[in-house]
Amino acid sequence: MSLEKIQEQIREAAGRGAALCIRGGGSKDFYGNAPRGERLDTREHAGIVSYEPTELVVTARCGTLLSDLEKTLSEKGQFLSFEPPGFGAGATLGGCVAAGLSGPRRANAGSVRDAMLGAKILDGRGQLLAFGGQVMKNVAGYDVSRLLAGSLGTLGVIVEASLKLLPRPPEELTLKFELPQAKALANLNRWAGQPLPISASAWRDGELSLRLSGARSAVRAAAEKLGGESATQEEAARFWAGVREQSDPFFVGDTPLWRLSLPSQAPALELSGEQLLEWGGALRWLRAGSNAANAAAVRAAASKAGGHATLFRAAEKPQGAFAPLSPVLARLHRELKRSFDPAGILNPGRLYPEF
Amino acid sequence: MGNALPQVDFVLQRKISEKLREFLPERCVLWQQEDTQPYECDGLTAYRRVPMVVALPETEAQVRRILQTCHALGVPVVPRGAGTGLSGGALPPGDGVLLSLAKFMRVLRIDPVARVAVVQPGVRNAAISDVVAPFGLYYAPDPSSQIACSIGGNVAENSGGVHCLKYGLTVHNVLRVRGYTIEGEPVDFGSEALDSAGYDLLALAIGSEGLLAVTTEVTVKLLPKPESARVIMASFDDVEKAGDAVAAVIAAGIVPAGLEMMDKPATHAVEQFVRAGYDLEAAALLLCESDGSTAEVEDEIARMKDVLTAAGATRLAVSRDEAERLRFWSGRKAAFPAVGRISPDYYCMDGTIPKKRLGEVLKFIGAMEKKYGLRCPNVFHAGDGNLHPLILFDANDADQLKRTEAFAAEVLEKCVQVGGTITGEHGVGVEKIDQMCIQFGAAELETFHAIKRAFDPKGLLNPGKAVPALSRCAEFGRNHVKATGQLGHAGLPRF
Ligand SMILES: Cc1cc2nc3c(=O)[nH]c(=O)nc-3n(C[C@H](O)[C@H](O)[C@H](O)COP(=O)(O)OP(=O)(O)OC[C@H]3O[C@@H](n4cnc5c(N)ncnc54)[C@H](O)[C@@H]3O)c2cc1C
């Protein structure tokens, strides 16, 4: 029912060339460039289509609340291993895939894109298209479902997604270490090269938190080897939720928030502003201004280190949310956009101003 | 297509060779038939075509110029790695250039701290793990062809291996692909960071079967070698029970490092060939591996043994040391060549199905064996539902060949019908191009063509592979209906 409604709305808008702003719970309105256009609400198209725990796969509609989905999975001892941040109670699966954001476990368990097995979309013509499927291995056709992760709705309205799941690890333990940033980075990279059951890491303000997950024996052996001070279960749960949902004090306040995605071994950045590190050093959050000079400095530092910088949260994003693309990549983006959405009506400008 | 005598356009051949010789040394351009013949097919030997010209560049600058030259001439280019592909993806163009990356054999950089290696596309899969072994690291995806296949080919096919249930496919283990578009523009997909700005073009490039760009450099992720690994060999007196045991292992919250199944005909073929010590009485064998810290592996092996016993395993053997572990795996890894020994020819299928439909699909295959009077041993990446039924036949018998085609087509169609796919890891190539018409509708296929056009507007890079023309599907549909449920492998000449 609601699928037809969405389809109708797309067709109608395409006919008029009117921009549509695809929106679920609106928990990620802040992300990317400012949303514009008439609202296309995905929330009615909700519900789990199929869930077979022994297949390690779930298929659900875009409007399904992330919280509902996670609850269903956890009843069977499984979870979305990329720990997507909701950034609000209304977060939907469609928004999670479109934003392509992964949480603390990403460096060890993979990203949204890694877990994508299949998707159904309504493209900019209102055509219903199905890519991938519900099986782990599938190389028939280009991997469009993974391309959708992080596309911010610019290629199609993601109406259904199939994701790979993992069993919840039986044991989890968080260790804390007092360390300066450079030392934390060195340790994280060294540990990552050893067979240790690390499932998350975060450094801020001289303290490194390291989460171990897995079989009880593996977690205990690793804890013994690594030392540090163990956090209580409650402390740990609160801390990781704070990092994942950005409710941790580091993320509070109006100073713009930059997200730098770098090779994990990149040295500590010499940028002014407070930092929080995740993903074994591969993700660095920075609180720093977003004016032209700052933006240029942050983007230059990120690109020099072999990565890129996103202006994640800021009142205004005049320099664009995302790092600019090379001319060849920009051309490929435009061509892809045009083939999925010839009228350019789906979330225009959300990813890059020019499309 | 097929083994028809090549009808070479000598004028064009000469023109291309001369153009390429303007910047390539003599040893890098082959055009005489005795030199080009070895490139006539990949691992799917059913399809052969002698390439018009073979180019063997040694530098990126040469790759670039080859592409620019071909683009300017409007001549098709087919990239080739080691030629082990099983779907005819590297089948050469009769009217263009086969671009072999075989000389791109260097490991450019190993960074043990960042746990990455930057390699050229011709580097063999197994060679990566070999060179990084001194750092206690390895490259996880391990196709059975790993001693021969190239990383460039792995990227093109999104290859898997027996450990991909836990460690993922090529797409999960490659950070960056550098390549050239058909117009000779350099492109970088991905980076050494965990994500990149914009669309995930890396995901699009991986598994694109050489249709979007020519890979010239690959940055792979390296993992620390697990402290310990042990494998259980479990026997079952019934294949369906073995299938249920697979589900039971997953339901117990275990993700084994590897979970493979072989039926009795497969174990018999293999045992003659490698003496892996398989239980020849069993109707089906499961190989179920655990890796991690020593204590963890002990725990997990004990848990898996309980689950397998409860699921009705008639015999369990756990590898006692590394040599025995490798021996248990050797049989599985040698399954294709072993089957090649007991039959003049074999045809390897590659469908994936939801695991819960395994019993049904195996029964279906059993019925097809009777219907077509051909044997079909099964090896199966059980953990991720990827089936490799191997139809045994004799290509010299035209009727057997026809029956094999029909058999394979019915099985692939069955895979789609139960909610699976026509190819889990071998790719579509030329082989499964008609089955793409069953897997996808016209709108999806048109989207694939549009993606192709975004990268290659003239359609010169590996044309005619992976995505069927809509007109071809229309014709296929007509034949399909005519044959009352049987797929004719249109244009499939000989295996
Ligand atoms: C005995 C045997 C066992 C096998 N086992 C497995 C298995 O367990 N898992 C699995 O996934 N596969 C398996 N395969 C299939 C095959 O080995 C893989 O598909 C492999 O990745 C092909 O690599 P290659 O270098 O031989 O590529 P090729 O066969 O040369 O080419 C394959 C495709 O890649 C393209 N290509 C190659 N190099 C490049 C490049 N540099 N740039 C752009 N495109 C390129 C070609 O155009 C072609 O479309 C097996 C094959 C055999 C013969």
Coordinates of C-alpha atoms in Angstrom, one line a residue, chain A residues 122-332:
Chain A
L122 CA 12.4 3.0 -6.1
D123 CA 14.6 4.9 -8.5
G124 CA 14.0 8.5 -9.7
R125 CA 11.5 7.3 -12.3
G126 CA 9.5 5.4 -9.6
Q127 CA 10.7 2.0 -10.9
L128 CA 10.9 -0.7 -8.3
L129 CA 14.3 -2.4 -8.7
A130 CA 15.7 -5.3 -6.8
F131 CA 19.5 -5.9 -6.4
G132 CA 21.4 -8.6 -4.6
G133 CA 19.4 -10.9 -2.5
Q134 CA 19.2 -12.7 0.8
V135 CA 22.2 -14.9 0.5
M136 CA 25.8 -14.3 1.7
K137 CA 27.4 -14.8 -1.7
N138 CA 26.0 -13.3 -4.8
V139 CA 28.0 -11.9 -7.7
A140 CA 25.2 -11.7 -10.3
G141 CA 25.2 -8.1 -11.6
Y142 CA 27.0 -5.1 -10.2
D143 CA 26.9 -4.8 -6.4
V144 CA 24.3 -2.0 -6.4
S145 CA 23.1 -2.8 -2.9
R146 CA 26.4 -1.9 -1.4
L147 CA 26.6 1.2 -3.6
L148 CA 23.4 2.4 -1.9
A149 CA 25.0 2.4 1.6
G150 CA 26.0 6.0 2.2
S151 CA 24.4 7.3 -1.0
L152 CA 22.1 9.5 1.1
G153 CA 19.0 8.6 -0.9
T154 CA 20.4 10.3 -4.0
L155 CA 20.2 7.1 -6.1
G156 CA 16.8 5.9 -5.0
V157 CA 14.4 5.5 -2.2
I158 CA 15.6 2.4 -0.4
V159 CA 12.4 0.6 0.3
E160 CA 13.8 -2.7 1.6
A161 CA 17.1 -4.0 2.7
S162 CA 18.6 -7.4 3.5
L163 CA 21.5 -7.4 6.0
K164 CA 23.9 -10.0 7.3
L165 CA 23.8 -10.6 11.0
L166 CA 26.1 -12.0 13.6
P167 CA 25.5 -13.8 16.9
R168 CA 26.0 -11.6 19.9
P169 CA 29.4 -12.4 21.5
P170 CA 28.9 -14.3 24.7
E171 CA 31.4 -12.2 26.7
E172 CA 32.3 -8.5 26.7
L173 CA 34.8 -6.6 28.7
T174 CA 36.1 -3.0 28.6
L175 CA 39.6 -2.1 29.7
K176 CA 40.8 1.5 30.4
F177 CA 44.3 2.8 30.0
E178 CA 45.8 6.2 30.8
L179 CA 47.7 7.2 27.7
P180 CA 48.6 10.2 25.6
Q181 CA 47.2 10.1 22.0
A182 CA 50.4 9.2 20.2
K183 CA 51.0 6.2 22.5
A184 CA 47.3 5.2 22.2
L185 CA 47.7 5.2 18.4
A186 CA 50.8 3.1 18.5
N187 CA 49.3 0.6 20.9
L188 CA 46.1 0.3 18.9
N189 CA 47.9 -0.4 15.7
R190 CA 50.2 -2.9 17.3
W191 CA 47.3 -4.7 19.0
A192 CA 45.4 -4.8 15.7
G193 CA 48.2 -6.8 14.2
Q194 CA 47.8 -9.5 16.9
P195 CA 45.1 -12.0 17.2
L196 CA 43.2 -10.2 20.0
P197 CA 39.3 -10.1 20.2
I198 CA 39.1 -6.3 20.1
S199 CA 35.7 -5.1 19.2
A200 CA 35.9 -1.3 19.8
S201 CA 38.3 1.4 20.9
A202 CA 37.9 5.0 21.8
W203 CA 40.5 7.5 23.1
R204 CA 39.7 10.9 24.5
D205 CA 41.4 13.2 27.0
G206 CA 44.2 10.9 27.9
E207 CA 42.1 7.8 28.4
L208 CA 41.9 4.8 26.0
S209 CA 38.9 2.5 26.3
L210 CA 39.2 -0.9 24.7
R211 CA 36.4 -3.3 24.3
L212 CA 37.0 -7.0 24.0
S213 CA 34.3 -9.4 22.7
G214 CA 34.1 -13.1 22.1
A215 CA 34.4 -16.4 23.8
R216 CA 34.9 -16.0 27.5
S217 CA 38.2 -17.8 27.3
A218 CA 39.5 -15.5 24.5
V219 CA 38.3 -12.3 26.3
R220 CA 40.0 -13.4 29.6
A221 CA 43.2 -14.4 28.0
A222 CA 43.4 -11.0 26.1
A223 CA 42.5 -9.0 29.2
E224 CA 45.3 -10.7 31.1
K225 CA 47.8 -10.0 28.3
L226 CA 46.8 -6.3 27.9
G227 CA 46.5 -5.2 31.5
G228 CA 44.7 -1.9 32.1
E229 CA 41.8 -1.4 34.4
S230 CA 38.5 -3.1 33.7
A231 CA 35.3 -1.1 33.7
T232 CA 32.1 -2.4 35.2
Q233 CA 29.4 -3.6 32.8
E234 CA 27.2 -0.6 33.5
E235 CA 30.0 1.8 33.0
A236 CA 31.0 0.1 29.8
A237 CA 27.5 0.0 28.4
R238 CA 27.0 3.7 29.1
F239 CA 30.3 4.7 27.7
W240 CA 29.9 2.8 24.4
A241 CA 26.4 4.0 23.9
G242 CA 27.6 7.5 24.5
V243 CA 30.2 7.1 21.7
R244 CA 27.8 5.4 19.4
E245 CA 25.0 7.8 19.8
Q246 CA 27.2 10.8 20.4
S247 CA 25.6 11.6 23.7
D248 CA 29.1 11.5 25.3
P249 CA 30.1 14.9 26.7
F250 CA 32.7 15.2 23.9
F251 CA 29.9 15.5 21.4
V252 CA 27.8 18.0 23.3
G253 CA 27.8 21.7 22.5
D254 CA 27.7 24.0 19.4
T255 CA 31.2 23.8 18.2
P256 CA 31.2 22.2 14.8
L257 CA 32.0 18.5 14.7
W258 CA 34.4 17.1 12.0
R259 CA 34.7 13.5 11.2
L260 CA 38.1 12.5 9.8
S261 CA 38.4 9.0 8.3
L262 CA 42.1 8.2 8.0
P263 CA 44.5 5.2 7.8
S264 CA 44.6 4.0 11.3
Q265 CA 48.4 4.5 11.7
A266 CA 48.2 8.2 10.6
P267 CA 50.1 10.2 13.3
A268 CA 48.2 12.4 15.8
L269 CA 46.9 15.4 13.8
E270 CA 48.3 18.8 14.6
L271 CA 45.0 20.6 14.5
S272 CA 43.6 22.7 17.2
G273 CA 40.4 21.5 18.8
E274 CA 39.5 18.6 21.0
Q275 CA 39.6 15.1 19.5
L276 CA 38.0 11.7 20.1
L277 CA 39.5 8.7 18.3
E278 CA 37.7 5.5 17.4
W279 CA 38.2 2.5 15.2
G280 CA 41.7 1.7 16.2
G281 CA 42.8 5.2 15.0
A282 CA 40.9 5.1 11.7
L283 CA 38.2 7.5 12.8
R284 CA 39.0 10.9 14.4
W285 CA 36.4 13.3 15.6
L286 CA 37.4 16.9 16.0
R287 CA 35.7 19.9 17.5
A288 CA 36.8 22.8 15.4
G289 CA 35.5 25.8 13.5
S290 CA 33.9 25.4 10.1
N291 CA 34.8 28.7 8.4
A292 CA 36.6 28.6 5.1
A293 CA 40.1 28.7 6.6
N294 CA 39.4 26.0 9.1
A295 CA 37.7 23.8 6.6
A296 CA 40.6 24.1 4.2
A297 CA 43.1 23.2 7.0
V298 CA 41.1 20.2 8.3
R299 CA 40.5 18.9 4.8
A300 CA 44.1 19.4 3.8
A301 CA 45.3 17.6 7.0
A302 CA 43.0 14.7 6.3
S303 CA 43.9 14.3 2.7
K304 CA 47.6 14.6 3.5
A305 CA 47.2 11.7 6.0
G306 CA 45.5 9.6 3.2
G307 CA 41.9 10.1 4.2
H308 CA 39.1 12.6 4.0
A309 CA 37.2 14.9 6.3
T310 CA 33.4 15.4 6.7
L311 CA 31.8 18.4 8.3
F312 CA 29.5 16.2 10.4
R313 CA 27.5 18.6 12.5
A314 CA 27.5 22.3 12.1
A315 CA 24.9 25.0 12.0
E316 CA 26.0 26.0 8.5
K317 CA 28.1 24.0 6.0
P318 CA 29.0 26.6 3.4
Q319 CA 32.1 24.6 2.4
G320 CA 30.0 21.5 1.8
A321 CA 29.6 18.5 4.2
F322 CA 31.8 16.2 2.2
A323 CA 35.4 16.4 0.9
P324 CA 35.4 17.4 -2.8
L325 CA 36.0 14.6 -5.4
S326 CA 38.6 14.3 -8.1
P327 CA 37.4 15.4 -11.5
V328 CA 37.1 11.8 -12.8
L329 CA 35.3 10.6 -9.7
A330 CA 33.0 13.6 -9.8
R331 CA 32.1 12.8 -13.4
L332 CA 31.3 9.2 -12.5

